[in-house]
Every structure is written in C-alpha cells, then in structure tokens.
mmCIF file of C-alpha atoms and ligand atoms in Angstrom:
data_model
loop_
_atom_site.group_PDB
_atom_site.id
_atom_site.type_symbol
_atom_site.label_atom_id
_atom_site.label_comp_id
_atom_site.label_asym_id
_atom_site.label_seq_id
_atom_site.Cartn_x
_atom_site.Cartn_y
_atom_site.Cartn_z
ATOM 1 C CA MET A 1 -9.311 43.624 -7.193
ATOM 2 C CA ALA A 2 -9.071 44.030 -10.950
ATOM 3 C CA ASP A 3 -12.211 43.980 -13.071
ATOM 4 C CA LEU A 4 -13.131 41.260 -15.534
ATOM 5 C CA ALA A 5 -11.400 42.833 -18.519
ATOM 6 C CA ALA A 6 -8.242 43.409 -16.533
ATOM 7 C CA ASP A 7 -8.301 39.859 -15.180
ATOM 8 C CA ARG A 8 -8.571 38.484 -18.692
ATOM 9 C CA ALA A 9 -5.770 40.718 -19.809
ATOM 10 C CA ALA A 10 -3.659 39.305 -16.996
ATOM 11 C CA ALA A 11 -4.036 35.806 -18.443
ATOM 12 C CA PRO A 12 -1.017 34.625 -20.394
ATOM 13 C CA ALA A 13 -1.235 36.066 -23.956
ATOM 14 C CA SER A 14 -1.161 33.796 -27.012
ATOM 15 C CA ILE A 15 -1.241 30.308 -25.525
ATOM 16 C CA PRO A 16 -0.380 27.802 -28.254
ATOM 17 C CA ALA A 17 -2.967 25.060 -28.710
ATOM 18 C CA LEU A 18 -1.555 22.163 -26.728
ATOM 19 C CA PRO A 19 -2.479 18.536 -27.324
ATOM 20 C CA PRO A 20 -5.034 17.144 -24.882
ATOM 21 C CA LEU A 21 -3.551 15.565 -21.785
ATOM 22 C CA ARG A 22 -3.561 11.785 -21.826
ATOM 23 C CA PRO A 23 -3.087 10.658 -18.246
ATOM 24 C CA LEU A 24 -3.434 6.998 -19.196
ATOM 25 C CA ARG A 25 -3.294 5.060 -22.441
ATOM 26 C CA TRP A 26 -3.205 1.470 -23.587
ATOM 27 C CA ASP A 27 -0.211 0.434 -25.672
ATOM 28 C CA ASP A 28 -0.595 -2.539 -27.983
ATOM 29 C CA SER A 29 2.933 -2.487 -29.341
ATOM 30 C CA PRO A 30 4.635 -5.720 -30.393
ATOM 31 C CA GLY A 31 6.669 -5.892 -27.177
ATOM 32 C CA GLY A 32 3.451 -6.897 -25.459
ATOM 33 C CA PRO A 33 0.535 -4.904 -24.109
ATOM 34 C CA ALA A 34 1.264 -2.205 -21.550
ATOM 35 C CA LEU A 35 -0.543 0.559 -19.739
ATOM 36 C CA LEU A 36 1.180 3.929 -20.012
ATOM 37 C CA LEU A 37 0.586 6.443 -17.223
ATOM 38 C CA LEU A 38 1.565 10.088 -17.257
ATOM 39 C CA ASP A 39 3.516 10.246 -13.987
ATOM 40 C CA GLN A 40 1.625 12.904 -12.023
ATOM 41 C CA THR A 41 4.231 12.960 -9.265
ATOM 42 C CA ARG A 42 6.652 14.590 -11.733
ATOM 43 C CA LEU A 43 4.303 17.256 -13.075
ATOM 44 C CA PRO A 44 4.642 20.059 -13.939
ATOM 45 C CA ALA A 45 8.430 19.768 -14.120
ATOM 46 C CA GLU A 46 8.484 16.799 -16.419
ATOM 47 C CA GLU A 47 6.008 14.937 -18.640
ATOM 48 C CA ARG A 48 7.186 11.375 -18.319
ATOM 49 C CA GLU A 49 5.241 8.150 -18.713
ATOM 50 C CA ILE A 50 5.401 5.085 -16.513
ATOM 51 C CA VAL A 51 5.248 1.852 -18.470
ATOM 52 C CA CYS A 52 3.173 -0.728 -16.625
ATOM 53 C CA THR A 53 3.675 -4.194 -18.005
ATOM 54 C CA GLY A 54 2.279 -5.788 -14.886
ATOM 55 C CA VAL A 55 -0.246 -5.113 -12.159
ATOM 56 C CA PRO A 56 2.320 -4.602 -9.343
ATOM 57 C CA THR A 57 3.765 -1.556 -11.154
ATOM 58 C CA LEU A 58 0.260 -0.185 -11.605
ATOM 59 C CA ILE A 59 -0.626 -0.693 -7.942
ATOM 60 C CA ASP A 60 2.572 1.078 -6.923
ATOM 61 C CA ALA A 61 1.674 3.987 -9.251
ATOM 62 C CA ILE A 62 -1.824 4.179 -7.753
ATOM 63 C CA GLN A 63 -0.476 4.209 -4.201
ATOM 64 C CA ARG A 64 2.171 6.845 -4.957
ATOM 65 C CA LEU A 65 -0.501 8.986 -6.708
ATOM 66 C CA ALA A 66 1.333 8.828 -10.031
ATOM 67 C CA VAL A 67 -2.156 8.012 -11.304
ATOM 68 C CA ARG A 68 -4.902 9.513 -9.175
ATOM 69 C CA GLY A 69 -8.306 11.180 -8.965
ATOM 70 C CA ALA A 70 -11.526 9.204 -8.679
ATOM 71 C CA PRO A 71 -12.620 8.748 -12.322
ATOM 72 C CA LEU A 72 -9.089 8.018 -13.517
ATOM 73 C CA LEU A 73 -8.634 5.457 -10.756
ATOM 74 C CA GLY A 74 -11.700 3.698 -12.192
ATOM 75 C CA LEU A 75 -10.066 3.614 -15.614
ATOM 76 C CA ALA A 76 -6.737 2.488 -14.162
ATOM 77 C CA GLY A 77 -8.508 -0.334 -12.333
ATOM 78 C CA ALA A 78 -10.344 -1.488 -15.449
ATOM 79 C CA TYR A 79 -7.260 -1.331 -17.680
ATOM 80 C CA GLY A 80 -5.269 -3.041 -14.937
ATOM 81 C CA VAL A 81 -7.565 -6.057 -15.079
ATOM 82 C CA ALA A 82 -7.280 -5.966 -18.889
ATOM 83 C CA LEU A 83 -3.493 -5.921 -18.516
ATOM 84 C CA ALA A 84 -3.556 -8.993 -16.280
ATOM 85 C CA ALA A 85 -5.787 -10.787 -18.793
ATOM 86 C CA ALA A 86 -3.619 -9.788 -21.769
ATOM 87 C CA ARG A 87 -0.468 -10.922 -20.007
ATOM 88 C CA GLY A 88 -1.939 -14.261 -18.960
ATOM 89 C CA CYS A 89 -1.875 -13.443 -15.224
ATOM 90 C CA SER A 90 -4.554 -14.341 -12.711
ATOM 91 C CA VAL A 91 -7.407 -11.947 -13.391
ATOM 92 C CA GLY A 92 -9.049 -12.739 -10.065
ATOM 93 C CA ASP A 93 -5.919 -11.915 -8.074
ATOM 94 C CA ALA A 94 -5.318 -8.749 -10.092
ATOM 95 C CA ALA A 95 -8.897 -7.583 -9.562
ATOM 96 C CA GLU A 96 -8.723 -8.191 -5.829
ATOM 97 C CA GLN A 97 -5.395 -6.400 -5.385
ATOM 98 C CA LEU A 98 -6.298 -3.456 -7.607
ATOM 99 C CA ALA A 99 -9.644 -2.885 -5.903
ATOM 100 C CA ARG A 100 -7.842 -2.647 -2.549
ATOM 101 C CA ALA A 101 -5.046 -0.331 -3.727
ATOM 102 C CA ARG A 102 -6.812 2.781 -2.365
ATOM 103 C CA PRO A 103 -9.987 2.625 -0.281
ATOM 104 C CA THR A 104 -11.903 5.883 -0.631
ATOM 105 C CA ALA A 105 -12.630 6.462 -4.332
ATOM 106 C CA VAL A 106 -15.547 4.193 -5.168
ATOM 107 C CA ASN A 107 -14.689 4.378 -8.877
ATOM 108 C CA LEU A 108 -11.554 2.263 -8.449
ATOM 109 C CA ALA A 109 -13.430 -0.819 -7.284
ATOM 110 C CA LEU A 110 -16.215 -0.150 -9.806
ATOM 111 C CA GLY A 111 -13.801 0.022 -12.735
ATOM 112 C CA VAL A 112 -12.106 -3.169 -11.591
ATOM 113 C CA ARG A 113 -15.443 -4.929 -11.259
ATOM 114 C CA ARG A 114 -16.620 -3.836 -14.669
ATOM 115 C CA ALA A 115 -13.557 -5.282 -16.402
ATOM 116 C CA TYR A 116 -13.551 -8.411 -14.240
ATOM 117 C CA ASP A 117 -17.248 -9.056 -14.921
ATOM 118 C CA ALA A 118 -16.665 -8.708 -18.683
ATOM 119 C CA HIS A 119 -13.864 -11.278 -18.430
ATOM 120 C CA GLN A 120 -15.976 -13.722 -16.449
ATOM 121 C CA ALA A 121 -19.047 -13.225 -18.642
ATOM 122 C CA HIS A 122 -17.009 -14.078 -21.723
ATOM 123 C CA LEU A 123 -15.590 -17.214 -20.150
ATOM 124 C CA ALA A 124 -19.036 -18.287 -18.978
ATOM 125 C CA ALA A 125 -20.295 -17.993 -22.571
ATOM 126 C CA LYS A 126 -17.161 -19.472 -24.174
ATOM 127 C CA PRO A 127 -15.292 -21.602 -21.630
ATOM 128 C CA GLY A 128 -11.564 -21.741 -22.286
ATOM 129 C CA ASP A 129 -11.495 -18.814 -24.747
ATOM 130 C CA LEU A 130 -8.853 -16.814 -22.911
ATOM 131 C CA ASP A 131 -7.969 -14.619 -25.887
ATOM 132 C CA GLY A 132 -11.619 -13.702 -26.340
ATOM 133 C CA ALA A 133 -11.941 -13.024 -22.610
ATOM 134 C CA SER A 134 -8.895 -10.781 -22.752
ATOM 135 C CA ALA A 135 -10.371 -8.844 -25.693
ATOM 136 C CA ALA A 136 -13.705 -8.506 -23.885
ATOM 137 C CA THR A 137 -11.941 -7.164 -20.793
ATOM 138 C CA LEU A 138 -10.061 -4.555 -22.783
ATOM 139 C CA ALA A 139 -13.281 -3.615 -24.604
ATOM 140 C CA ALA A 140 -14.963 -3.059 -21.220
ATOM 141 C CA ALA A 141 -12.115 -0.778 -20.096
ATOM 142 C CA ARG A 142 -12.306 1.169 -23.346
ATOM 143 C CA ALA A 143 -16.083 1.524 -23.043
ATOM 144 C CA LEU A 144 -15.663 2.903 -19.520
ATOM 145 C CA HIS A 145 -13.068 5.336 -20.862
ATOM 146 C CA ARG A 146 -15.511 6.636 -23.503
ATOM 147 C CA GLU A 147 -18.334 6.889 -20.988
ATOM 148 C CA ASP A 148 -16.146 8.842 -18.614
ATOM 149 C CA ALA A 149 -15.290 11.329 -21.356
ATOM 150 C CA ALA A 150 -18.976 11.731 -22.206
ATOM 151 C CA ALA A 151 -19.923 12.162 -18.538
ATOM 152 C CA SER A 152 -17.255 14.794 -18.193
ATOM 153 C CA ALA A 153 -18.677 16.826 -21.085
ATOM 154 C CA ALA A 154 -22.211 16.548 -19.691
ATOM 155 C CA MET A 155 -21.070 17.626 -16.208
ATOM 156 C CA ALA A 156 -19.375 20.657 -17.721
ATOM 157 C CA ASP A 157 -22.629 21.652 -19.450
ATOM 158 C CA HIS A 158 -24.786 21.152 -16.355
ATOM 159 C CA GLY A 159 -22.224 22.834 -14.122
ATOM 160 C CA LEU A 160 -21.926 25.895 -16.333
ATOM 161 C CA ALA A 161 -25.719 26.224 -16.519
ATOM 162 C CA LEU A 162 -25.830 26.038 -12.709
ATOM 163 C CA LEU A 163 -23.169 28.722 -12.384
ATOM 164 C CA GLU A 164 -25.116 30.990 -14.699
ATOM 165 C CA ARG A 165 -28.136 30.581 -12.394
ATOM 166 C CA LEU A 166 -26.117 31.064 -9.198
ATOM 167 C CA VAL A 167 -24.143 34.063 -10.430
ATOM 168 C CA PRO A 168 -26.207 35.672 -13.151
ATOM 169 C CA GLY A 169 -24.597 38.364 -15.206
ATOM 170 C CA GLY A 170 -21.075 38.589 -13.853
ATOM 171 C CA GLY A 171 -17.876 36.764 -14.619
ATOM 172 C CA HIS A 172 -17.336 33.804 -12.367
ATOM 173 C CA ARG A 173 -14.686 33.781 -9.679
ATOM 174 C CA LEU A 174 -14.330 30.142 -8.765
ATOM 175 C CA LEU A 175 -12.342 28.570 -5.962
ATOM 176 C CA THR A 176 -11.274 24.970 -6.421
ATOM 177 C CA HIS A 177 -9.358 22.425 -4.395
ATOM 178 C CA CYS A 178 -7.111 19.541 -5.434
ATOM 179 C CA ASN A 179 -7.057 18.577 -9.108
ATOM 180 C CA THR A 180 -10.190 17.592 -10.967
ATOM 181 C CA GLY A 181 -9.351 18.182 -14.627
ATOM 182 C CA ALA A 182 -8.188 16.180 -17.618
ATOM 183 C CA LEU A 183 -5.543 14.557 -15.417
ATOM 184 C CA VAL A 184 -8.253 12.627 -13.555
ATOM 185 C CA SER A 185 -10.468 11.616 -16.416
ATOM 186 C CA GLY A 186 -10.967 10.179 -19.864
ATOM 187 C CA GLY A 187 -12.347 13.619 -20.718
ATOM 188 C CA GLU A 188 -11.813 17.063 -19.230
ATOM 189 C CA GLY A 189 -12.631 16.107 -15.669
ATOM 190 C CA THR A 190 -15.254 17.136 -13.148
ATOM 191 C CA ALA A 191 -15.070 20.443 -11.235
ATOM 192 C CA LEU A 192 -12.251 21.800 -13.371
ATOM 193 C CA ALA A 193 -14.169 20.863 -16.531
ATOM 194 C CA VAL A 194 -16.906 23.248 -15.348
ATOM 195 C CA ALA A 195 -14.362 26.030 -14.829
ATOM 196 C CA LEU A 196 -12.921 25.285 -18.267
ATOM 197 C CA ALA A 197 -16.394 25.500 -19.809
ATOM 198 C CA ALA A 198 -16.856 28.877 -18.112
ATOM 199 C CA HIS A 199 -13.495 29.979 -19.495
ATOM 200 C CA ARG A 200 -14.426 28.904 -23.032
ATOM 201 C CA ALA A 201 -17.722 30.734 -22.706
ATOM 202 C CA GLY A 202 -15.818 33.888 -21.777
ATOM 203 C CA ARG A 203 -17.370 33.746 -18.304
ATOM 204 C CA LEU A 204 -14.410 32.884 -16.091
ATOM 205 C CA ARG A 205 -13.126 35.908 -14.307
ATOM 206 C CA ARG A 206 -10.677 34.110 -12.036
ATOM 207 C CA LEU A 207 -9.902 30.555 -11.025
ATOM 208 C CA TRP A 208 -8.606 30.468 -7.487
ATOM 209 C CA VAL A 209 -6.497 27.346 -7.019
ATOM 210 C CA ASP A 210 -5.880 25.988 -3.528
ATOM 211 C CA GLU A 211 -2.351 24.629 -3.378
ATOM 212 C CA THR A 212 -3.765 21.514 -1.628
ATOM 213 C CA ARG A 213 -1.339 20.452 1.044
ATOM 214 C CA PRO A 214 0.330 18.095 1.589
ATOM 215 C CA LEU A 215 0.839 16.758 -1.950
ATOM 216 C CA LEU A 216 0.136 20.006 -3.818
ATOM 217 C CA GLN A 217 -2.273 18.648 -6.420
ATOM 218 C CA GLY A 218 -3.563 22.223 -6.825
ATOM 219 C CA ALA A 219 -0.219 23.982 -7.150
ATOM 220 C CA ARG A 220 1.351 21.298 -9.319
ATOM 221 C CA LEU A 221 -1.513 19.877 -11.365
ATOM 222 C CA THR A 222 -4.480 22.257 -11.452
ATOM 223 C CA ALA A 223 -2.195 25.218 -12.072
ATOM 224 C CA TYR A 224 -0.503 23.215 -14.840
ATOM 225 C CA GLU A 225 -3.852 22.452 -16.480
ATOM 226 C CA ALA A 226 -5.092 26.019 -16.032
ATOM 227 C CA ALA A 227 -1.924 27.436 -17.563
ATOM 228 C CA ARG A 228 -2.121 25.043 -20.507
ATOM 229 C CA ALA A 229 -5.704 26.142 -21.120
ATOM 230 C CA GLY A 230 -4.884 29.842 -20.780
ATOM 231 C CA MET A 231 -7.262 30.271 -17.855
ATOM 232 C CA PRO A 232 -6.858 33.321 -15.603
ATOM 233 C CA TYR A 233 -5.828 31.631 -12.374
ATOM 234 C CA SER A 234 -4.120 32.430 -9.100
ATOM 235 C CA LEU A 235 -2.744 30.080 -6.496
ATOM 236 C CA LEU A 236 -3.373 30.422 -2.812
ATOM 237 C CA ALA A 237 -2.151 28.584 0.235
ATOM 238 C CA ASP A 238 -5.041 26.507 1.584
ATOM 239 C CA ASN A 239 -5.183 28.595 4.735
ATOM 240 C CA ALA A 240 -5.705 31.792 2.694
ATOM 241 C CA ALA A 241 -9.146 30.638 1.537
ATOM 242 C CA GLY A 242 -10.847 32.179 4.579
ATOM 243 C CA SER A 243 -9.599 35.676 3.959
ATOM 244 C CA LEU A 244 -10.292 35.346 0.228
ATOM 245 C CA LEU A 245 -13.917 34.431 0.917
ATOM 246 C CA ALA A 246 -14.185 37.134 3.570
ATOM 247 C CA ALA A 247 -12.986 39.645 0.983
ATOM 248 C CA GLY A 248 -15.920 38.679 -1.267
ATOM 249 C CA GLN A 249 -13.657 37.406 -4.034
ATOM 250 C CA VAL A 250 -15.334 34.040 -4.606
ATOM 251 C CA ASP A 251 -18.673 33.446 -6.336
ATOM 252 C CA ALA A 252 -18.688 29.662 -5.961
ATOM 253 C CA VAL A 253 -16.506 26.856 -4.633
ATOM 254 C CA LEU A 254 -16.246 23.873 -6.985
ATOM 255 C CA VAL A 255 -14.817 20.520 -5.890
ATOM 256 C CA GLY A 256 -14.881 16.913 -7.081
ATOM 257 C CA ALA A 257 -15.702 13.807 -5.055
ATOM 258 C CA ASP A 258 -14.239 10.423 -4.318
ATOM 259 C CA ARG A 259 -17.370 8.902 -2.825
ATOM 260 C CA ILE A 260 -20.837 10.326 -2.256
ATOM 261 C CA ALA A 261 -22.842 8.416 0.343
ATOM 262 C CA ALA A 262 -26.555 7.759 -0.059
ATOM 263 C CA ASP A 263 -27.349 10.688 2.241
ATOM 264 C CA GLY A 264 -25.267 13.099 0.135
ATOM 265 C CA SER A 265 -22.235 13.165 2.450
ATOM 266 C CA THR A 266 -19.250 13.662 0.192
ATOM 267 C CA ALA A 267 -15.658 12.507 0.612
ATOM 268 C CA ASN A 268 -13.134 14.596 -1.290
ATOM 269 C CA LYS A 269 -9.531 15.746 -0.904
ATOM 270 C CA VAL A 270 -8.766 16.762 2.672
ATOM 271 C CA GLY A 271 -9.454 20.453 3.014
ATOM 272 C CA SER A 272 -12.783 20.336 1.173
ATOM 273 C CA TYR A 273 -14.808 20.220 4.382
ATOM 274 C CA PRO A 274 -13.258 23.393 5.868
ATOM 275 C CA LEU A 275 -13.915 25.115 2.535
ATOM 276 C CA ALA A 276 -17.576 24.084 2.766
ATOM 277 C CA VAL A 277 -17.802 25.517 6.302
ATOM 278 C CA LEU A 278 -16.197 28.753 5.146
ATOM 279 C CA ALA A 279 -18.405 28.946 2.070
ATOM 280 C CA ARG A 280 -21.535 28.541 4.195
ATOM 281 C CA HIS A 281 -20.337 31.210 6.622
ATOM 282 C CA HIS A 282 -19.814 33.645 3.763
ATOM 283 C CA GLY A 283 -22.992 32.730 1.860
ATOM 284 C CA VAL A 284 -21.106 31.310 -1.133
ATOM 285 C CA PRO A 285 -22.386 28.183 -2.948
ATOM 286 C CA PHE A 286 -20.330 25.029 -2.401
ATOM 287 C CA VAL A 287 -20.812 22.760 -5.410
ATOM 288 C CA VAL A 288 -19.692 19.142 -5.847
ATOM 289 C CA VAL A 289 -19.139 17.921 -9.405
ATOM 290 C CA ALA A 290 -18.830 14.156 -9.922
ATOM 291 C CA PRO A 291 -20.080 11.436 -12.244
ATOM 292 C CA SER A 292 -23.153 9.585 -10.983
ATOM 293 C CA THR A 293 -20.970 6.480 -10.530
ATOM 294 C CA THR A 294 -19.290 8.273 -7.603
ATOM 295 C CA VAL A 295 -22.586 8.055 -5.733
ATOM 296 C CA ASP A 296 -22.405 4.904 -3.648
ATOM 297 C CA PRO A 297 -25.897 3.755 -2.644
ATOM 298 C CA ASP A 298 -24.334 1.045 -0.462
ATOM 299 C CA THR A 299 -22.635 3.605 1.791
ATOM 300 C CA ALA A 300 -25.396 5.002 3.979
ATOM 301 C CA ASP A 301 -23.717 8.125 5.297
ATOM 302 C CA GLY A 302 -20.462 9.958 5.882
ATOM 303 C CA GLU A 303 -19.473 7.878 8.887
ATOM 304 C CA ALA A 304 -19.484 4.760 6.736
ATOM 305 C CA ILE A 305 -16.969 6.204 4.263
ATOM 306 C CA VAL A 306 -13.500 4.740 4.715
ATOM 307 C CA VAL A 307 -10.990 7.598 4.643
ATOM 308 C CA GLU A 308 -7.498 6.654 3.495
ATOM 309 C CA GLN A 309 -4.769 7.555 6.008
ATOM 310 C CA ARG A 310 -1.408 8.263 4.457
ATOM 311 C CA ALA A 311 2.189 8.249 5.667
ATOM 312 C CA ALA A 312 3.443 10.924 8.077
ATOM 313 C CA HIS A 313 6.375 11.876 5.860
ATOM 314 C CA GLU A 314 4.002 13.531 3.370
ATOM 315 C CA VAL A 315 3.154 16.139 6.023
ATOM 316 C CA ALA A 316 6.604 16.295 7.578
ATOM 317 C CA GLU A 317 7.993 17.190 4.147
ATOM 318 C CA PHE A 318 7.325 20.041 1.765
ATOM 319 C CA ALA A 319 7.745 19.042 -1.887
ATOM 320 C CA GLY A 320 9.870 16.102 -0.802
ATOM 321 C CA VAL A 321 12.126 18.082 1.546
ATOM 322 C CA GLN A 322 11.932 17.299 5.269
ATOM 323 C CA VAL A 323 10.764 20.381 7.161
ATOM 324 C CA ALA A 324 9.679 18.860 10.491
ATOM 325 C CA PRO A 325 12.127 17.454 13.062
ATOM 326 C CA PRO A 326 13.219 13.895 12.355
ATOM 327 C CA GLY A 327 10.705 11.387 13.661
ATOM 328 C CA ALA A 328 7.765 13.830 13.706
ATOM 329 C CA THR A 329 4.416 12.055 13.746
ATOM 330 C CA ALA A 330 1.522 13.421 11.718
ATOM 331 C CA TYR A 331 -2.227 13.221 11.142
ATOM 332 C CA ASN A 332 -2.554 12.714 7.388
ATOM 333 C CA PRO A 333 -6.006 11.740 6.120
ATOM 334 C CA ALA A 334 -6.138 11.885 2.316
ATOM 335 C CA PHE A 335 -9.790 12.962 2.357
ATOM 336 C CA ASP A 336 -12.437 14.535 4.539
ATOM 337 C CA VAL A 337 -16.193 14.252 4.487
ATOM 338 C CA THR A 338 -18.512 17.193 3.925
ATOM 339 C CA PRO A 339 -22.022 16.719 5.320
ATOM 340 C CA PRO A 340 -24.926 17.202 2.910
ATOM 341 C CA GLY A 341 -26.200 20.303 4.712
ATOM 342 C CA LEU A 342 -23.109 22.226 3.632
ATOM 343 C CA ILE A 343 -23.349 21.244 -0.040
ATOM 344 C CA SER A 344 -25.402 23.559 -2.243
ATOM 345 C CA ALA A 345 -25.617 21.186 -5.201
ATOM 346 C CA ILE A 346 -24.231 17.984 -6.644
ATOM 347 C CA VAL A 347 -23.656 18.168 -10.397
ATOM 348 C CA THR A 348 -23.526 14.846 -12.244
ATOM 349 C CA GLU A 349 -23.774 13.995 -15.931
ATOM 350 C CA LYS A 350 -27.470 13.305 -15.303
ATOM 351 C CA GLY A 351 -28.181 16.770 -13.946
ATOM 352 C CA VAL A 352 -28.065 18.758 -10.723
ATOM 353 C CA VAL A 353 -29.441 17.613 -7.387
ATOM 354 C CA SER A 354 -29.509 19.092 -3.910
ATOM 355 C CA PRO A 355 -28.036 16.607 -1.414
ATOM 356 C CA VAL A 356 -30.670 17.548 1.157
ATOM 357 C CA ASP A 357 -33.456 16.715 -1.300
ATOM 358 C CA VAL A 358 -34.225 13.158 -0.205
ATOM 359 C CA THR A 359 -36.278 12.387 -3.310
ATOM 360 C CA GLY A 360 -33.530 13.697 -5.578
ATOM 361 C CA MET A 361 -30.825 11.725 -3.750
ATOM 362 C CA THR A 362 -32.947 8.576 -3.878
ATOM 363 C CA ARG A 363 -33.312 8.998 -7.651
ATOM 364 C CA LEU A 364 -29.583 9.651 -8.017
ATOM 365 C CA CYS A 365 -28.775 6.527 -5.990
ATOM 366 C CA ALA A 366 -31.125 4.508 -8.190
ATOM 367 C CA MET A 367 -29.488 5.907 -11.350
ATOM 368 C CA SER A 368 -26.046 5.141 -9.974
ATOM 369 C CA ARG A 369 -27.063 1.618 -9.012
ATOM 370 C CA SER A 370 -28.583 0.903 -12.421
ATOM 371 C CA SER A 371 -25.604 2.245 -14.369
ATOM 372 C CA ASN A 372 -23.258 0.221 -12.155
ATOM 373 C CA GLU A 373 -25.389 -2.900 -12.543
ATOM 374 C CA THR A 374 -25.325 -2.643 -16.330
ATOM 375 C CA MET A 375 -21.539 -2.405 -16.170
HETATM 376 C C1 LIG B 401 -12.586 14.283 -10.115
HETATM 377 S S1 LIG B 401 -11.460 14.013 -9.067
HETATM 378 C C2 LIG B 401 -12.254 14.092 -7.493
HETATM 379 C C3 LIG B 401 -11.334 13.669 -6.464
HETATM 380 O O1 LIG B 401 -10.803 12.416 -6.799
HETATM 381 C C4 LIG B 401 -10.209 14.686 -6.251
HETATM 382 O O2 LIG B 401 -10.772 15.909 -5.849
HETATM 383 C C5 LIG B 401 -9.340 14.142 -5.190
HETATM 384 O O3 LIG B 401 -9.625 14.291 -4.023
HETATM 385 C C6 LIG B 401 -8.178 13.351 -5.638
HETATM 386 O O4 LIG B 401 -7.405 12.906 -4.570
HETATM 387 P P1 LIG B 401 -6.045 12.163 -4.859
HETATM 388 O O5 LIG B 401 -5.572 11.741 -3.500
HETATM 389 O O6 LIG B 401 -5.155 13.127 -5.533
HETATM 390 O O7 LIG B 401 -6.381 10.962 -5.723
#
C-alpha cells in the first residue's frame, strides 16, 4: 500500500473550487413559493433539481430517496410544513403525512414538529393571522437549517480531535458507509464532514468508500462529494470491507446515524452493523457521528427502533437494471442497528461520548430532549 505522500499524489491534481452543494433550497420566486431539491437519484450523472410546489411531490421525493439522509430529512420536513402553510394547504395534514414518509430517521419527525409548532404558536398568539403563521413556519425551518450547519461544523471539529487521539501521528485511513456529507445537511454533514476536516488539515491518507448496496449512496454520492473536494478516496464493494480491515488498511470506521436510542444503540444504513462487528474483530475504532437531535430519549433501545423495509426490486436490480430472475423476493431493510458495545464513540456537536457510559448517555439524552423541547 502506498505511503501518505504517494496517496496524496494519487488524488486528482488541481481540483477547481466548486460551489458548495445545496441539496435543498427555498425558492420565493413570483410564481409562488417552492422547495427545490437536488435530485440525489440522478447523481453523479446529472445535477437536476426537483421543484416541489406541494407536499405530495416532496413526500414522493423523500420516499424515492431523491432527498435523503437524517439531518436533511429534518430540513425537508420543516420546509415541507412551511410550503403547506405558504400555499394555503392544511398544515396539520401536511405535518402528519410528512412525519410518516419514512420511519427510521428521527430528524424527519422532529423537523416537521418544529415547523408545525411554530405555526401553531403564532396562531395561538395571533388568531387568524395566516400570513404571519406562514412566515413564522418558514423562519423555523430556516433556523433549523442554520443550526444544522453549525452542528455540522462542530461535529467536524470534535471528530477530527477524536481521530487525532485515536490515531496519533499518522495520516488517517478512514472507512465510511453510505453518504453523510453536504448532501445530507445544511452544512458539510456528519461522518463525511469529519473526513473532510481531516483532509483540509492534511491528515487524510485515504477515504475508503463502501459502495453501499443496494442503492449505492457510497459509490454515487460519497464518491461524488469526495471527488469534488479533491479527497484521496477509493471505492470498495461492501463485502470487501473484511479483507481491507484484515489487511490493516483502516484506522477508523466513521458512520452517521438515523436514530440513536437512549441506550446508545444506533440505527444507520444497512451494512453498518457488520462493519462494527468487523471493526471490533480487528481492533479498529467504530465511530458514529450525528447531531445530538438524532439521539431519541423516547426510544429505549435498539429493539424499539422501527427499521424501514423497502421494496424487493431495489435488491433484485443493480443500478436500475434487473439482475435477479423475474419475481425474485428479497430482504431489504434500509437500516440496521449496531449495539452500543460495538460503538467506540458517538460524536455530536456537543462533544464525544461513549455509548456504554451510562452517565454520558443520560446527559446526551437530556441535552437532546432540551434542544428538541426548545424547538
Ligand atoms: C448523516 S446521514 C446519516 C444517515 O442518515 C445515513 O448514514 C443513512 O443511513 C442515510 O440513509 P438513506 O436511506 O440514504 O436516507
């Protein structure tokens, strides 16, 4: 395996500075308010936006994973409620339908609730002021967007400091799964933001990117983000992670989270749990990076986490092409749950905690509850 200097040299040469990715933005143009989503199902081939002028289009985009990833789902939910309010639709119905669009990422329902509560609070203070309520709802979505960006930056700082403690001296060789970068956030993301911080600090030796079957969020999206940022990265098929770890080529595994139960059990993209088992076997730290809002104090443990089951065709196909015999059935959970004992650390914007440290988890749950209550 090449040394650090050679790995850096292997990174694409002069990468032009590219504009930051904007996976979601509010459009106030005269044609009426709309939510614009960068269609993640088309990346990296094509950067095309979906124009949502109504909640049904947004729900469809959420369910097709055109907009995806826990923090971004929170923003989509909040802006979706703002869209319903701005378009004079039933905010209650919109909130209920959006919150149910995908079950596992706690941030979706939280974002919806934050915007809905702002709407209701305004109407309670000024009954009948629908325009004011609409403005308050949009302001709540925008505030969440800013907070998410700030949390992302803080997670990157804490995560990089943790890496420096875990792997002192050397360049970091990081293995990641799914996509956890700017495409899932108002900022630079969660786990991938840490890798990006390491890259900017000149400390990233190699980013190993799991392709992430069946929907290839790693191969399509993380590789796209890594290439845009000029990071030295290599793709691997998910089932090559074992031999990569056995070969001693990984210093830490970094993943995001869709829901962290009160006991530290963590739901993330399916394939995270086997990585945690492998990492433990090979003595490599397995680190979860997520905003504190992803901690759900009301979910006691991993068994209580609802794991989304998706359609069989996603497994029976590869990149949209049927590869299995017609009519093949499939087991297709979108997520799996990693027990706390396999997680070395949880990095949030508030700092780093060990999931097996009961006092630390209790404090994290309390912080999560209080920031969600002030939403
Ligand atoms: C910061 S993103 C954390 C998770 O949401 C991410 O790892 C993930 O599992 C996304 O799943 P997806 O099904 O693509 O929405």
